[in-house]
Coordinates of C-alpha atoms in Angstrom, one line a residue:
X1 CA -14.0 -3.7 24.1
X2 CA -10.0 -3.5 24.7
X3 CA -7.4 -5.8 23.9
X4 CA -3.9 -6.6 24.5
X5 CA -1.6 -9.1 23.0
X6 CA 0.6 -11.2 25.4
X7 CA 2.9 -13.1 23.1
X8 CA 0.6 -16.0 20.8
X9 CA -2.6 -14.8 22.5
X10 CA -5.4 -12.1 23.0
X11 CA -6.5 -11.3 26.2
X12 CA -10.1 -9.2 25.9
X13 CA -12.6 -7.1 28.4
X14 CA -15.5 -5.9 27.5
X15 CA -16.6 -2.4 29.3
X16 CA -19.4 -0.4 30.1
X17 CA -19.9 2.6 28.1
X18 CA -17.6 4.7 30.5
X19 CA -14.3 6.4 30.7
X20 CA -13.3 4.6 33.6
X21 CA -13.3 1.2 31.7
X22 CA -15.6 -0.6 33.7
X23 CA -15.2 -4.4 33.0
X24 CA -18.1 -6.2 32.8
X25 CA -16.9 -9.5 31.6
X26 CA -14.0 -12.0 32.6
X27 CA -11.4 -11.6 30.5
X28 CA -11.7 -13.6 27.3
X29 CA -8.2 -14.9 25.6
X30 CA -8.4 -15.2 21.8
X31 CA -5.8 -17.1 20.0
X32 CA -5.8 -14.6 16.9
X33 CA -6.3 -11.3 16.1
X34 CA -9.0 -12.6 13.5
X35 CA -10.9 -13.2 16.4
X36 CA -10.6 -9.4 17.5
X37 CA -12.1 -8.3 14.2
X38 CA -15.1 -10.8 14.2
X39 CA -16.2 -9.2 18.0
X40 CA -15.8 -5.8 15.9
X41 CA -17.9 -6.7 12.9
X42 CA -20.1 -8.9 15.6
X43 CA -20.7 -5.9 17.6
X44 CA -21.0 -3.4 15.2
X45 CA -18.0 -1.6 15.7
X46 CA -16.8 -1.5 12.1
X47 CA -19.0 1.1 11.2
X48 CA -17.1 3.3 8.8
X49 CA -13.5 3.0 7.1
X50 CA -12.0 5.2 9.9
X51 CA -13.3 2.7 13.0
X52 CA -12.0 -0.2 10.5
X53 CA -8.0 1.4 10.2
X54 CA -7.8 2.2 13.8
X55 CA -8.7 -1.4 14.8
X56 CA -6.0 -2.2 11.9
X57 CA -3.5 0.4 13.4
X58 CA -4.5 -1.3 17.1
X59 CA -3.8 -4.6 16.4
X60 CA -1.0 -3.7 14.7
X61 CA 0.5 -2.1 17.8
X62 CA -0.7 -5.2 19.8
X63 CA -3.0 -3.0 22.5
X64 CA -6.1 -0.9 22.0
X65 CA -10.1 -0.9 22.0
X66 CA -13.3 -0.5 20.0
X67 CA -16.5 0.8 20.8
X68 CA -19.5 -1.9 20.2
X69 CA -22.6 -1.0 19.6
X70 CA -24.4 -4.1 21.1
X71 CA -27.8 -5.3 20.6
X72 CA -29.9 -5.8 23.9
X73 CA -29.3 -9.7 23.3
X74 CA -25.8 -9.1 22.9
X75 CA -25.4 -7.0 26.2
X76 CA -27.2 -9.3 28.2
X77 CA -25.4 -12.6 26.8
X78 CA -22.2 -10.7 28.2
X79 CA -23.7 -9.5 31.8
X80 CA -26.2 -12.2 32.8
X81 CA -24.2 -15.3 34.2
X82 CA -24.9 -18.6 31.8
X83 CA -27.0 -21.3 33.6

Protein backbone atom coordinates (compact mmCIF):
# COMPACT_ATOMS: atom_id res chain seq x y z
CA UNK A 1 0.00 0.00 0.00
CA UNK A 2 1.56 3.71 -0.65
CA UNK A 3 0.43 6.94 0.41
CA UNK A 4 0.88 10.51 -0.05
CA UNK A 5 -0.48 13.43 1.75
CA UNK A 6 -1.88 16.38 -0.26
CA UNK A 7 -2.55 19.11 2.23
CA UNK A 8 -5.76 17.86 4.90
CA UNK A 9 -5.96 14.49 3.06
CA UNK A 10 -4.56 10.97 2.17
CA UNK A 11 -4.61 9.78 -1.08
CA UNK A 12 -3.97 5.66 -1.02
CA UNK A 13 -3.16 2.75 -3.77
CA UNK A 14 -2.97 -0.45 -3.09
CA UNK A 15 -0.37 -2.60 -5.37
CA UNK A 16 0.37 -5.86 -6.35
CA UNK A 17 3.21 -7.52 -4.86
CA UNK A 18 5.70 -6.04 -7.54
CA UNK A 19 8.43 -3.54 -7.93
CA UNK A 20 6.76 -1.78 -10.59
CA UNK A 21 3.84 -0.75 -8.20
CA UNK A 22 1.06 -2.14 -10.00
CA UNK A 23 -2.19 -0.42 -8.75
CA UNK A 24 -4.86 -2.50 -8.25
CA UNK A 25 -7.36 -0.30 -6.63
CA UNK A 26 -8.78 3.29 -7.30
CA UNK A 27 -7.18 5.49 -5.23
CA UNK A 28 -8.75 5.83 -1.80
CA UNK A 29 -8.51 9.44 0.08
CA UNK A 30 -8.35 9.18 3.88
CA UNK A 31 -8.92 12.23 5.84
CA UNK A 32 -6.24 11.21 8.57
CA UNK A 33 -3.21 9.55 8.93
CA UNK A 34 -5.06 7.29 11.72
CA UNK A 35 -6.68 5.95 8.88
CA UNK A 36 -3.18 4.93 7.33
CA UNK A 37 -2.28 3.00 10.47
CA UNK A 38 -5.62 1.07 10.76
CA UNK A 39 -5.00 -0.37 6.83
CA UNK A 40 -1.45 -1.33 8.42
CA UNK A 41 -2.64 -3.12 11.46
CA UNK A 42 -5.81 -4.27 9.12
CA UNK A 43 -3.53 -5.73 6.72
CA UNK A 44 -0.98 -7.03 8.81
CA UNK A 45 1.62 -4.79 8.05
CA UNK A 46 2.62 -3.91 11.55
CA UNK A 47 4.41 -6.93 12.15
CA UNK A 48 7.40 -6.10 14.16
CA UNK A 49 8.60 -2.70 15.87
CA UNK A 50 10.82 -1.91 12.82
CA UNK A 51 7.63 -2.09 10.10
CA UNK A 52 5.77 0.03 12.92
CA UNK A 53 8.72 3.13 13.02
CA UNK A 54 9.04 3.21 9.30
CA UNK A 55 5.24 3.69 8.84
CA UNK A 56 5.82 6.45 11.85
CA UNK A 57 8.96 7.94 9.96
CA UNK A 58 6.56 7.77 6.51
CA UNK A 59 3.80 9.47 7.69
CA UNK A 60 5.83 11.71 9.27
CA UNK A 61 7.45 12.74 5.95
CA UNK A 62 3.85 12.77 4.39
CA UNK A 63 4.76 9.98 1.41
CA UNK A 64 5.68 6.32 1.67
CA UNK A 65 4.25 2.59 1.62
CA UNK A 66 3.73 -0.65 3.62
CA UNK A 67 3.75 -4.09 2.65
CA UNK A 68 0.24 -5.92 3.63
CA UNK A 69 0.09 -9.22 4.10
CA UNK A 70 -3.68 -9.69 3.04
CA UNK A 71 -5.92 -12.46 3.72
CA UNK A 72 -7.50 -14.12 0.48
CA UNK A 73 -10.89 -12.24 1.63
CA UNK A 74 -9.00 -9.16 1.91
CA UNK A 75 -7.31 -9.37 -1.63
CA UNK A 76 -10.41 -10.11 -3.28
CA UNK A 77 -12.65 -7.33 -1.41
CA UNK A 78 -9.93 -5.02 -3.09
CA UNK A 79 -9.80 -6.64 -6.77
CA UNK A 80 -13.30 -8.04 -7.38
CA UNK A 81 -15.69 -4.96 -8.41
CA UNK A 82 -18.66 -4.57 -5.56
CA UNK A 83 -22.10 -5.56 -6.98
Amino acid sequence: MSFVRNEDVWYCRFHHDNLAKTPITKKFVFSSAEKIHEAARRGNGLIDMESRDALDEAVTIGKGGVWLHLTEDQYSALVLPKP
